[in-house]
Coordinates of C-alpha atoms in Angstrom, one line a residue:
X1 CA 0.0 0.0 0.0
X2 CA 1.0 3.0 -0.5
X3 CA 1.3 5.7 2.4
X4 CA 1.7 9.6 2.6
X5 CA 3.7 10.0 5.4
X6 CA 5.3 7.8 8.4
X7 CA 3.2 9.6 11.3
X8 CA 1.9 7.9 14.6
X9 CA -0.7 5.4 14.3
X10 CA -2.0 3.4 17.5
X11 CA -2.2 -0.4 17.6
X12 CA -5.6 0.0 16.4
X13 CA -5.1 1.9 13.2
X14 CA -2.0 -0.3 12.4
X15 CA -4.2 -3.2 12.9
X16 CA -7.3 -2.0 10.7
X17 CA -4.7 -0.8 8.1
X18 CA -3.2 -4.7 7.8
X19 CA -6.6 -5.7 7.8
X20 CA -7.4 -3.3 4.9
X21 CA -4.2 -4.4 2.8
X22 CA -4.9 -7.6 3.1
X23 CA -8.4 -7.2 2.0
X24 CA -7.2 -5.3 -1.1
X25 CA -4.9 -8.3 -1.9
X26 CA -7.8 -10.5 -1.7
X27 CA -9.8 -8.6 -3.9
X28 CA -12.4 -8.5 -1.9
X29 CA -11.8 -3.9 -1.3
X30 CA -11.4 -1.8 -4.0
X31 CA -7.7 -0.7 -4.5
X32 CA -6.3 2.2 -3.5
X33 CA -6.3 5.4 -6.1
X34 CA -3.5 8.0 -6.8
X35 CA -3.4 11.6 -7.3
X36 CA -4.8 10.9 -11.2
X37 CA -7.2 8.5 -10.7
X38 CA -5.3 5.5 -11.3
X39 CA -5.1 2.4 -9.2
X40 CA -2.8 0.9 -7.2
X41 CA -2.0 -2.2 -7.5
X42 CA -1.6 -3.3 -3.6
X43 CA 0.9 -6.3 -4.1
X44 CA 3.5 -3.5 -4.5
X45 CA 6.1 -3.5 -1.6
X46 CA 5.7 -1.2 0.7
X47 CA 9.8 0.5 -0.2
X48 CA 8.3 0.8 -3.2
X49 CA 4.6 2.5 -2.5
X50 CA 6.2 4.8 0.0
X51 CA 7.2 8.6 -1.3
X52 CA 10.5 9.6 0.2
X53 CA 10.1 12.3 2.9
X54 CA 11.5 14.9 1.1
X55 CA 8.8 15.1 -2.0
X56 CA 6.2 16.1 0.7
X57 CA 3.6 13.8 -0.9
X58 CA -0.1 14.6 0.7
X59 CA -2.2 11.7 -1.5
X60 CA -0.4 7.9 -2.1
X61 CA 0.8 7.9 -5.2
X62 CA 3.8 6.1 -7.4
X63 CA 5.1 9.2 -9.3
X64 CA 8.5 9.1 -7.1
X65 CA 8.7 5.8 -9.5
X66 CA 8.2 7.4 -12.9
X67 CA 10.4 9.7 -14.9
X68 CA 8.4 12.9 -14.8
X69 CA 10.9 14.9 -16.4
X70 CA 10.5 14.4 -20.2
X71 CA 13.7 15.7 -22.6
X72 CA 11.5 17.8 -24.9
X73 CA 14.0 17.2 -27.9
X74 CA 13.1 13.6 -27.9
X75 CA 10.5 12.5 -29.8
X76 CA 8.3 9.3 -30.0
X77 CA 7.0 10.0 -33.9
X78 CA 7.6 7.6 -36.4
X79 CA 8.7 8.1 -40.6
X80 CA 5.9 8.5 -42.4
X81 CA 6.2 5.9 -44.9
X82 CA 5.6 7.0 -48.8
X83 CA 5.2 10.8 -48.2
X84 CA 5.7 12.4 -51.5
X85 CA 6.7 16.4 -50.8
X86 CA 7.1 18.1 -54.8
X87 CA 7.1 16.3 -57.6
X88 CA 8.9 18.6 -60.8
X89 CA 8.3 18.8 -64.4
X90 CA 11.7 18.7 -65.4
X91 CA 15.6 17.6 -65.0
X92 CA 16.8 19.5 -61.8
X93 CA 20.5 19.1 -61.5
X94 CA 22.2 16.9 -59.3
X95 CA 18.8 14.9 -59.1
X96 CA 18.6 11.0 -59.8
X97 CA 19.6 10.1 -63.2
X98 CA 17.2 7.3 -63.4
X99 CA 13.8 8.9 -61.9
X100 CA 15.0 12.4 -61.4
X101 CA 13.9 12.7 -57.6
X102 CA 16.4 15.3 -55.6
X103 CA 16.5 13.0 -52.5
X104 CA 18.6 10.4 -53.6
X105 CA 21.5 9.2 -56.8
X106 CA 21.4 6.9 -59.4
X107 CA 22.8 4.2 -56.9
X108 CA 20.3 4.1 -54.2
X109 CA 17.2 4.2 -56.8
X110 CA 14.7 1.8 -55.8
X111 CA 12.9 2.2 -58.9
X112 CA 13.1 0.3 -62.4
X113 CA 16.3 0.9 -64.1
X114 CA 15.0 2.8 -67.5
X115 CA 16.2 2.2 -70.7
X116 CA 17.0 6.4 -70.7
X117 CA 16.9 8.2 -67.4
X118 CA 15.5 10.9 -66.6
X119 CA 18.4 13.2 -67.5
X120 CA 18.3 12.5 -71.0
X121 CA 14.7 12.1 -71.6
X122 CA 13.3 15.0 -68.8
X123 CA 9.8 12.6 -68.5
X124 CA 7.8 11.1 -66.1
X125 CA 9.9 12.5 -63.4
X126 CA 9.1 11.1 -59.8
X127 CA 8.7 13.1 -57.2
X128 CA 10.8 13.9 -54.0
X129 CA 10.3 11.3 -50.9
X130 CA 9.9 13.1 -47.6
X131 CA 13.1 13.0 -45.4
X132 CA 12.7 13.5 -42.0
X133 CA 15.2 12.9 -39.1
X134 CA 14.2 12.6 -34.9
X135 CA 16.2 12.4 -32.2
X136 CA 14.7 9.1 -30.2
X137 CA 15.3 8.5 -26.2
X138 CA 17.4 5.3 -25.1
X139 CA 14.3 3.5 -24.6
X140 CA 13.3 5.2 -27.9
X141 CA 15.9 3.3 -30.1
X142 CA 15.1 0.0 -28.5
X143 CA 11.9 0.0 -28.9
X144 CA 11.5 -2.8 -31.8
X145 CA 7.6 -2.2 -31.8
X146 CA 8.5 1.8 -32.6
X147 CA 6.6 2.6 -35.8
X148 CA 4.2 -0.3 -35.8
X149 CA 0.6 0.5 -36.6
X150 CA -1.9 -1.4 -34.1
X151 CA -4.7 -1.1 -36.4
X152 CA -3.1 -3.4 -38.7
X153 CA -3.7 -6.3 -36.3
X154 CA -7.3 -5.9 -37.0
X155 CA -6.9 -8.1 -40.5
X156 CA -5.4 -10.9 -38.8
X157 CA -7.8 -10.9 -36.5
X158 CA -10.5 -10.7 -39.5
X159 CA -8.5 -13.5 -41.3
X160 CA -8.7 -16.0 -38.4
X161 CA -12.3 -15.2 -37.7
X162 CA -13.2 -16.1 -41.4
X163 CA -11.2 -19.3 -41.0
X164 CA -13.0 -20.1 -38.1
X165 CA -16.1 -19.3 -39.6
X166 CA -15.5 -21.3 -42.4
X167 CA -14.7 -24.4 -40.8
X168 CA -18.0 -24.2 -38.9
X169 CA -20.4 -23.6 -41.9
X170 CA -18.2 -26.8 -43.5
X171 CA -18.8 -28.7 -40.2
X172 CA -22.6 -28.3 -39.8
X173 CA -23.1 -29.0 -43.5
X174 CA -21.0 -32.5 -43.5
X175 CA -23.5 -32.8 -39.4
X176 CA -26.5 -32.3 -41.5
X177 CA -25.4 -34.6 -44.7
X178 CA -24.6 -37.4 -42.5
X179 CA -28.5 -36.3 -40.7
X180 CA -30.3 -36.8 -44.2
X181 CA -28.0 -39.5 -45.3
X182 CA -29.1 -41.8 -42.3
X183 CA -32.8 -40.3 -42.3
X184 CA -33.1 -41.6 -45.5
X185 CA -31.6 -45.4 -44.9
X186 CA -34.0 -46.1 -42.1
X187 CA -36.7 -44.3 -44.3
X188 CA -36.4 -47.1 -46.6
X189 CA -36.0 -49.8 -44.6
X190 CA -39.3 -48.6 -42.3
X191 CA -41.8 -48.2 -45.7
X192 CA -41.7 -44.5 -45.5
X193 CA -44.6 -43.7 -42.7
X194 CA -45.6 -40.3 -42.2
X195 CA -44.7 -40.5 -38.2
X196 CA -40.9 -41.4 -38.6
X197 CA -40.7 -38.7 -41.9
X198 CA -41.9 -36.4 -38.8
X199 CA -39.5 -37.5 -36.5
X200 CA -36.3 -37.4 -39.2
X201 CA -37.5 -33.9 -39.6
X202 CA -37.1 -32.8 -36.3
X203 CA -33.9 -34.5 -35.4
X204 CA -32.6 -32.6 -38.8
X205 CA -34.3 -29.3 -37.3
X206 CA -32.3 -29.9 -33.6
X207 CA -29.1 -30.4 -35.8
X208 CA -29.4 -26.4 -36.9
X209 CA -31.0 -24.9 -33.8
X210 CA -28.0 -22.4 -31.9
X211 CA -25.0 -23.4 -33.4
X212 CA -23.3 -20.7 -32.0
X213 CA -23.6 -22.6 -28.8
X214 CA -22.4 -26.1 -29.9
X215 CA -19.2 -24.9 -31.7
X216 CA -17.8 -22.2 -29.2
X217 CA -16.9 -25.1 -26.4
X218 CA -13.5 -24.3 -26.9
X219 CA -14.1 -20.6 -25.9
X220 CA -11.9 -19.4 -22.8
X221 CA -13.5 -16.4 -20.7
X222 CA -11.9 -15.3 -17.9
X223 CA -13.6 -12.9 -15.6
X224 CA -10.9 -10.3 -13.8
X225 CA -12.6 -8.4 -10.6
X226 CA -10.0 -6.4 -9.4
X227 CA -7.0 -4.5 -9.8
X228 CA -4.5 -7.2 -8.0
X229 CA -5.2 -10.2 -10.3
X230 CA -8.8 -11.5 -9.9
X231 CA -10.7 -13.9 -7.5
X232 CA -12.2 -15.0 -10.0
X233 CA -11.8 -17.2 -13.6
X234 CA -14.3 -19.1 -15.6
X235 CA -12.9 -21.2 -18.4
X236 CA -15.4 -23.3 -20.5
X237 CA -15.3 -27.2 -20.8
X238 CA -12.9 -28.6 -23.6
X239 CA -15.5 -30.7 -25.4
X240 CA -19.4 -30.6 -25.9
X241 CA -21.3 -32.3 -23.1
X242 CA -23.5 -34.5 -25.5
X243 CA -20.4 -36.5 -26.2
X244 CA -19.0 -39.5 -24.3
X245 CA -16.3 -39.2 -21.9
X246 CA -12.9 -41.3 -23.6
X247 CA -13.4 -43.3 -20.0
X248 CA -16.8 -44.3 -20.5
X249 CA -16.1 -45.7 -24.0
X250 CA -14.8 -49.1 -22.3
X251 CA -15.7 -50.0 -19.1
X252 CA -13.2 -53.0 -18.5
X253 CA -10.5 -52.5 -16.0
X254 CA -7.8 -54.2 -18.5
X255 CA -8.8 -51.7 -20.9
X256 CA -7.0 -48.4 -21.7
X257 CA -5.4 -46.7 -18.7
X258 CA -6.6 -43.4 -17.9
X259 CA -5.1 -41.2 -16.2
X260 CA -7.2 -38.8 -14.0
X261 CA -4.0 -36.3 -13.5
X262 CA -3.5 -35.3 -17.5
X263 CA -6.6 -36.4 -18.3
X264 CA -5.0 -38.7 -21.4
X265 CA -5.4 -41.7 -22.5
X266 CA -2.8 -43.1 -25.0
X267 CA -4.1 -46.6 -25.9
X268 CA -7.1 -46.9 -28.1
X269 CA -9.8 -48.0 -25.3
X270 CA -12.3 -50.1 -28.5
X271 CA -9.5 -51.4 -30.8
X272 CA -11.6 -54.1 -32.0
X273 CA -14.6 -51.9 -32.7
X274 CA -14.6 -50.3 -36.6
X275 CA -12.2 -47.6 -37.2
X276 CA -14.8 -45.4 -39.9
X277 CA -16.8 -45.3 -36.8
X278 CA -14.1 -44.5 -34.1
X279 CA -14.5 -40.9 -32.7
X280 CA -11.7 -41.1 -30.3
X281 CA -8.9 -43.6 -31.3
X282 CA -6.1 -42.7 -27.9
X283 CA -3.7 -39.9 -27.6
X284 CA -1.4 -42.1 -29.3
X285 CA -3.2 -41.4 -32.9
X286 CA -2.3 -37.4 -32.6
X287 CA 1.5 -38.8 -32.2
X288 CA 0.9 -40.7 -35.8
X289 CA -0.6 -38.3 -38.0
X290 CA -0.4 -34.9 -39.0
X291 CA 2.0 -32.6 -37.9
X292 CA 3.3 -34.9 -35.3
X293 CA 4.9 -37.1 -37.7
X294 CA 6.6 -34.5 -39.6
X295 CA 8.2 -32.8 -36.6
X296 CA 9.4 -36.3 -35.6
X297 CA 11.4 -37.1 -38.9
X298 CA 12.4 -33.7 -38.5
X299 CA 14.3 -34.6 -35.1
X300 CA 15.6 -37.4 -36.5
X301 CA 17.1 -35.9 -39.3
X302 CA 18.7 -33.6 -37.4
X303 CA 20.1 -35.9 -34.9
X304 CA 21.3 -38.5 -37.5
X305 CA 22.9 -34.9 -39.2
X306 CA 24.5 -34.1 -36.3
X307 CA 25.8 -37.3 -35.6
X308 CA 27.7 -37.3 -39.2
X309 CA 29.0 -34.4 -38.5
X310 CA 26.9 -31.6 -39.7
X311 CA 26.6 -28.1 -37.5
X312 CA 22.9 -28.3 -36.8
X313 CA 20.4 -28.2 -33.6
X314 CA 16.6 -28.5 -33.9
X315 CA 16.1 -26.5 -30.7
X316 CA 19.3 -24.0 -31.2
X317 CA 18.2 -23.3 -35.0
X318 CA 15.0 -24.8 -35.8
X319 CA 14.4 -23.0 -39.1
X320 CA 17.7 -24.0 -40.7
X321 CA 17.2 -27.8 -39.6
X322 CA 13.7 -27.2 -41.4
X323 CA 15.4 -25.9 -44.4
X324 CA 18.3 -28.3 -44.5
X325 CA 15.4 -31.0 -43.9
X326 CA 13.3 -29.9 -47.1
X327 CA 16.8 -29.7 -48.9
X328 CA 17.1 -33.2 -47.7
X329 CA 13.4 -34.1 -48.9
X330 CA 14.2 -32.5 -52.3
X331 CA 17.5 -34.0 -53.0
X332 CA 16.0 -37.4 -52.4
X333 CA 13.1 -37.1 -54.6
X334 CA 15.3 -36.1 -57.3
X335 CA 17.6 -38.8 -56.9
X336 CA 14.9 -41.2 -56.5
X337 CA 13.5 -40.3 -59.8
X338 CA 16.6 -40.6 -61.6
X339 CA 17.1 -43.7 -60.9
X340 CA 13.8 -44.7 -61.7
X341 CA 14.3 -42.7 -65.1
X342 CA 17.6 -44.9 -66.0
X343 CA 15.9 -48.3 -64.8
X344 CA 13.1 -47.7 -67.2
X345 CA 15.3 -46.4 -69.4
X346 CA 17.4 -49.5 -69.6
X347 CA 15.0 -52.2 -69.2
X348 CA 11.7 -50.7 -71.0
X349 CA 8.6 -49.9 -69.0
X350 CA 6.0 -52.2 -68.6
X351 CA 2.7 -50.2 -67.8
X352 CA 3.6 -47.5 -70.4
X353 CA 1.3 -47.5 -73.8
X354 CA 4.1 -48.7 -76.4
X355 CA 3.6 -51.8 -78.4
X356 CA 5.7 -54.6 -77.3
X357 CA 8.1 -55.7 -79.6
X358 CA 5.9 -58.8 -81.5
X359 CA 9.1 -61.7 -80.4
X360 CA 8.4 -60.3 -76.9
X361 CA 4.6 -60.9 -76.9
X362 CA 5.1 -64.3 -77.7
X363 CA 7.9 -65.5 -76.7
X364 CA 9.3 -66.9 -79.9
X365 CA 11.3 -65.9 -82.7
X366 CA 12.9 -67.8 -86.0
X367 CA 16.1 -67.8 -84.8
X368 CA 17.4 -71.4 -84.4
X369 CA 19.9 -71.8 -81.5
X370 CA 21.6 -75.1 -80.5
X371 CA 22.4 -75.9 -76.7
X372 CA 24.6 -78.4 -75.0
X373 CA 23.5 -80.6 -71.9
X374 CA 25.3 -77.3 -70.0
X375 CA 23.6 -74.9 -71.5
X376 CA 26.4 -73.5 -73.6
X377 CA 25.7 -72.1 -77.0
X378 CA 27.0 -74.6 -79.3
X379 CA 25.9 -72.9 -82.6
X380 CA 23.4 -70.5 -83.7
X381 CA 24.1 -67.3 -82.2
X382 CA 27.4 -65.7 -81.5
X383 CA 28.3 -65.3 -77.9
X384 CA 28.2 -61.9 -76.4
X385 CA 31.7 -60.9 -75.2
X386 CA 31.4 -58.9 -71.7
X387 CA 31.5 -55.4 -71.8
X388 CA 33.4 -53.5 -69.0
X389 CA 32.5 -49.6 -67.4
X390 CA 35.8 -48.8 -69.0
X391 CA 36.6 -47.5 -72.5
X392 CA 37.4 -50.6 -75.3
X393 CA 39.4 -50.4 -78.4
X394 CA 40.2 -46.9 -78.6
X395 CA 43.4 -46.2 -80.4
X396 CA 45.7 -42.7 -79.6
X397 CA 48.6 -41.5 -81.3
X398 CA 48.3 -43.2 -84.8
X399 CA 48.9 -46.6 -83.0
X400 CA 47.3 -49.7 -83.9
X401 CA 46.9 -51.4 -80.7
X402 CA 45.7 -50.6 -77.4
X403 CA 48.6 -50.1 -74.5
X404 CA 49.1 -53.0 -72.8
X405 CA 49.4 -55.7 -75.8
X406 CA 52.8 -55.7 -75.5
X407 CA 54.7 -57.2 -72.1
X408 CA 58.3 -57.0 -71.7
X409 CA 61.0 -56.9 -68.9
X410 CA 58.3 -55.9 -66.0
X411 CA 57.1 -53.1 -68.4
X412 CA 53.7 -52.5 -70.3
X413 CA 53.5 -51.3 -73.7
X414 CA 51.9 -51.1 -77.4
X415 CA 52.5 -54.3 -80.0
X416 CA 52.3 -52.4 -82.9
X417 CA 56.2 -50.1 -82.0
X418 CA 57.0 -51.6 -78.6
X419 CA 57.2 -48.9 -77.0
X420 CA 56.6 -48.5 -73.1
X421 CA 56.3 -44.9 -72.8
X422 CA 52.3 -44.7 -72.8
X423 CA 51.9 -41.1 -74.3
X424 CA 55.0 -42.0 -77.0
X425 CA 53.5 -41.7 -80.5
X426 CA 53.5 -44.5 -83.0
X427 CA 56.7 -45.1 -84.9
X428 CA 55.6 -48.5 -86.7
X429 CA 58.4 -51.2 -87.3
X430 CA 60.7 -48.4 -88.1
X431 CA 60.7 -47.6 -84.5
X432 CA 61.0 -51.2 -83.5
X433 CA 64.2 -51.4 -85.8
X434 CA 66.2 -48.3 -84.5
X435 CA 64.8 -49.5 -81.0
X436 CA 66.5 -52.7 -81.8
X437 CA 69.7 -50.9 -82.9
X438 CA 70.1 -48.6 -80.0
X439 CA 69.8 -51.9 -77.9
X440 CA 72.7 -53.6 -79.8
X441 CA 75.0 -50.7 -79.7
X442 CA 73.6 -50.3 -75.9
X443 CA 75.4 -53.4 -75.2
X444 CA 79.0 -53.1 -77.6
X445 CA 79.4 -49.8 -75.0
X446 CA 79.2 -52.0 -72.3
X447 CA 80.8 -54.3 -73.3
X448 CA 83.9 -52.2 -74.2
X449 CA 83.8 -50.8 -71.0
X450 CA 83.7 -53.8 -68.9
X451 CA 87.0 -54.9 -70.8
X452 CA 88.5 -51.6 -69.8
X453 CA 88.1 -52.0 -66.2
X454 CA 89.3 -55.8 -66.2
X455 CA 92.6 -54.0 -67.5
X456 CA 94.1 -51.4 -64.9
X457 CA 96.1 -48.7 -66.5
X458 CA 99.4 -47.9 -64.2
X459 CA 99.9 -44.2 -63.6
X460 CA 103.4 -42.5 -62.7
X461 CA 103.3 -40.6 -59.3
X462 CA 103.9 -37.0 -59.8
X463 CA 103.4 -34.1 -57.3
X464 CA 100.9 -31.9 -58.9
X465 CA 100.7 -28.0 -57.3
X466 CA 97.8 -26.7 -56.3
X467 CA 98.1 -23.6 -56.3
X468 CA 95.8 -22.5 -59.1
X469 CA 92.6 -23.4 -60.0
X470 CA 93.7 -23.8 -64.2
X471 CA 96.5 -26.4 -63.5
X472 CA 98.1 -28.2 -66.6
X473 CA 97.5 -32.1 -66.3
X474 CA 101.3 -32.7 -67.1
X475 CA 102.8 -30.5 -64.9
X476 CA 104.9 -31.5 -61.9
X477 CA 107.3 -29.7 -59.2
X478 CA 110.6 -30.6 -59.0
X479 CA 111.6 -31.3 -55.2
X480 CA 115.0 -29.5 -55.0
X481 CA 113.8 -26.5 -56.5
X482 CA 111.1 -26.7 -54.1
X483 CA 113.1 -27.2 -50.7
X484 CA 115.0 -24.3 -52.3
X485 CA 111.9 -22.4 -52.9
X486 CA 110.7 -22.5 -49.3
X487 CA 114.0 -21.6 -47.9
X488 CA 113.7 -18.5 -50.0
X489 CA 109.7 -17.7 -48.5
X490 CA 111.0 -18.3 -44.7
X491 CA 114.1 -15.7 -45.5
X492 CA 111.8 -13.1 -46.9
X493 CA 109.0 -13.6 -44.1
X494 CA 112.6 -13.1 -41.5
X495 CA 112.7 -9.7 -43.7
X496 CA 109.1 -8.7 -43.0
X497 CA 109.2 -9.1 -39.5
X498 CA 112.1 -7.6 -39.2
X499 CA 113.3 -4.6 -41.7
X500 CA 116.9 -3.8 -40.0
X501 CA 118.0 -7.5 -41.8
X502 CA 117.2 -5.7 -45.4
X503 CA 120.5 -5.3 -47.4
X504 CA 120.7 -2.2 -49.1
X505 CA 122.0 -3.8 -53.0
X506 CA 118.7 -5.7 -52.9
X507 CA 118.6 -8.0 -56.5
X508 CA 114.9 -8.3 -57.3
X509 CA 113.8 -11.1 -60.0
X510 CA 110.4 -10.7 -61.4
X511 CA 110.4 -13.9 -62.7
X512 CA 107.8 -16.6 -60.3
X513 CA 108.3 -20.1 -61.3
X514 CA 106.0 -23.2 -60.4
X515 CA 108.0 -23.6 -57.1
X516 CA 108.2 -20.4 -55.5
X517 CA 103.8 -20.3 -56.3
X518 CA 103.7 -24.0 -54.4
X519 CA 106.1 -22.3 -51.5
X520 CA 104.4 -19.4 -50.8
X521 CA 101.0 -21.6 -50.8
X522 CA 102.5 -23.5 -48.0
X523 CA 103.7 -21.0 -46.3
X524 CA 100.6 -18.7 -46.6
X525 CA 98.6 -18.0 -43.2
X526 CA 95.3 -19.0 -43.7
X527 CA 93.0 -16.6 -41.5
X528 CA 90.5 -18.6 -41.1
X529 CA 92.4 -21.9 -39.9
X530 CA 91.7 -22.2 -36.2
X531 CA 95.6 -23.7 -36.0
X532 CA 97.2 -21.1 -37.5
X533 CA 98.8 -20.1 -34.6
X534 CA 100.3 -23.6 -34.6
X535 CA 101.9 -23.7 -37.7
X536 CA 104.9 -21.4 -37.8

């Protein structure tokens, strides 16, 4: 409840005003009304009913919990969709090329691309659209009902009334067909006296009298008293009283189990009674048909999809397992017909209208074939040789035979040139004659060479430099002139290291033979050698 102010009250006020709440609650007193008229609803907490002390509040009321202060630049107005605001007569610039409106270009035109725009033509220009821009709240850019028209609804609601409607008049009509149908039996089988013609008549007569009340059973009205959420609720029986209760069809305790709970029944509770005269077959039945059945090959699609490895959920994404599972649906029909296409194809079909061949009709033909006691063909007709998937006697590259005719050393290859290369093009038998040539002289080479390495070939010994990369074959270094060589190198490295030794008539030879190149090779430091240090 909500309170004005936290004065005094004596046991006896507090006690009448818990008495008074909880009457409210109950429904049974009217709720308590704000500053505006409105009412309370009294199951709101009293932290939330009661006004702070500092707003002063005289009456109860719930503004504290509304947001009084309104921005006034925010707007709750919606586009208004297909304004037109000018339309010209002619080409304006820097209008639409295609429909020469000023509110948008040539590439955001949402009308028919014309053969010549607007700017060429200056006809049949379209007129400007209405732009209009608003500046929307938090709650105003959430809003995902913002713009919608509530008057709309009122089709639907026309659309399903007309379906209903329609199913009613169809109902009553097959009620009152099924009426004269029976009327008419027992009219026959009675001799047609006037008192049962009487009688047919009404019972036809009681089929048509207040539809309106047989058809709305399924009509739920719920009565809502108060404020707080009503004392009260009516809601109509499921099914029309006349009919027999699905626990009165079979009286037998082994019967059908029903249970009182759910008020279901899934076994049928007269299987052996006829099924065109069944009006209640078991829960189970609405599990078998319609809709039911449907939605349970959809699951299993979707499990047995999921299972192979597909990315799909009935309950996370229920439309694309749908769509996958009509793709699925589709894909199967087609393949299903093609292969009844090719069978019928191949083997002929039966039930069409084409005349049978006449040796089919009867069975016979002229043809004279001979059998053996095995059921060979001994003469008569020529034996059928089997036909593989693969392609037969096709010939490539101007050969004559097919690859593979032609086996030799491990290796496959055409008769016709013997060749084992398969893309090799025919050369005929001059190809199998130089192949046979190059074979011959194949084997005098080796044969000449094995006879060379059964006969070593002695070599001298010689001390080749190597110095230089172009190095004559016969060339070798004499030893004394080599000893005298590196003599010379260690004496003129002495020099280097130490210049007071250098003699002042110095004799220089230009003149570098093999030897002094080999000494000063051996003698060179090599920078790189981790043992240089080692050497000298």
């Amino acid at each position: 409840m909500a309170t004005a102010s936290a004065s005094f009250k004596s046991r006896e006020d507090h006690r009448k005003q818990l008495e008074l709440e909880e009457a409210r609650k109950a429904g049974l007193a009217p709720a308590e009304v704000d500053e505006d008229g409105k009412e309370i609803n009294p199951h709101i907490p009293q932290y939330m009913s009661s006004a702070p002390w500092y707003l002063n509040a005289e009456r109860p009321s719930l503004k504290h919990q509304r947001k009084w202060k309104s921005d006034p630049n925010y707007s709750k107005s919606w586009y208004d969709r297909g304004a037109k605001i000018y339309q010209a007569d002619r080409y304006r610039k820097g209008a639409c090329e295609n429909c020469g409106a000023m509110t948008h270009d040539k590439k955001s035109c949402m009308d028919r691309p014309r053969k010549l725009g607007a700017k060429w033509t200056n006809m049949h220009i379209a007129p400007d659209e209405k732009i209009e821009s608003f500046e929307l709240d938090y709650d105003g850019k959430r809003d995902r009902w913002n713009g919608y028209d509530a008057s709309t609804y009122s089709r639907v609601i026309e659309q399903y009334e007309a379906r209903d409607e329609a199913r009613r008049k169809y109902l009553k009509e097959e009620q009152l067909k099924k009426l004269e149908e029976k009327n008419n039996k027992k009219a026959d089988e009675d001799g047609g006296s006037d008192d049962d013609d009487d009688d047919d008549y009404l019972k036809v007569d009681e089929a048509k009298v207040d539809e309106s009340k047989q058809m709305d059973f399924a009509k739920v009205e719920k009565r809502v008293r108060t404020t707080g959420g009503g004392s009260t609720g009516t809601v109509r029986n499921l099914r029309i009283r006349e009919d027999t209760a699905k626990y009165l069809l079979n009286l037998d305790v082994n019967s059908a189990y029903y249970d009182p709970k759910t008020r279901s029944m899934r076994e049928d509770p007269i299987p052996d009674s006829d099924p065109n005269e069944k009006f209640y077959e078991g829960d189970n039945q609405n599990r078998l048909s319609g809709q039911a059945l449907e939605f349970k090959q959809l699951n299993i699609h979707a499990w047995e999809a999921f299972e192979k490895g597909q990315d799909i959920h009935m309950q996370a994404a229920p439309s694309q397992a749908e769509l996958l599972f009509k793709n699925y649906k589709v894909i199967k029909d087609k393949l299903k017909n093609n292969t009844k296409d090719t069978i019928m194809e191949k083997y002929g079909n039966a039930a069409s209208e084409e005349a049978l061949p006449r040796e089919l009709l009867l069975g016979q033909s002229e043809r004279e074939v001979e059998y053996d006691r095995a059921g060979r063909i001994i003469r008569g007709q020529e034996t059928s040789l089997p036909r593989s998937k693969y392609e037969e006697d096709v010939y490539i590259n101007n050969h004559t035979t097919v690859w593979g005719s032609w086996w030799r050393d491990h290796h496959w290859g055409y008769k016709c040139c013997k060749q084992t290369i398969r893309n090799s093009y025919c050369t005929g038998s001059a190809g199998i004659e130089a192949a046979e040539a190059a074979t011959e002289l194949l084997k005098a080479n080796m044969a000449r060479k094995e006879d060379a390495e059964d006969k070593p070939v002695q070599h001298e010994e010689k001390q080749l430099a190597t110095w230089g990369t172009e190095v004559p074959d016969d060339l070798v270094l004499d030893k004394k002139l080599l000893a005298e060589a590196l003599k010379k190198e260690d004496e003129r490295k002495k020099e280097e290291r130490d210049e007071r030794k250098r003699k002042y008539n110095v004799k220089w030879d230009d003149e570098v033979t093999v030897e002094d190149m080999e000494a000063y090779r051996m003698k060179k430091i090599h920078h790189d050698d981790p043992m240089k240090d080692f050497l000298h």
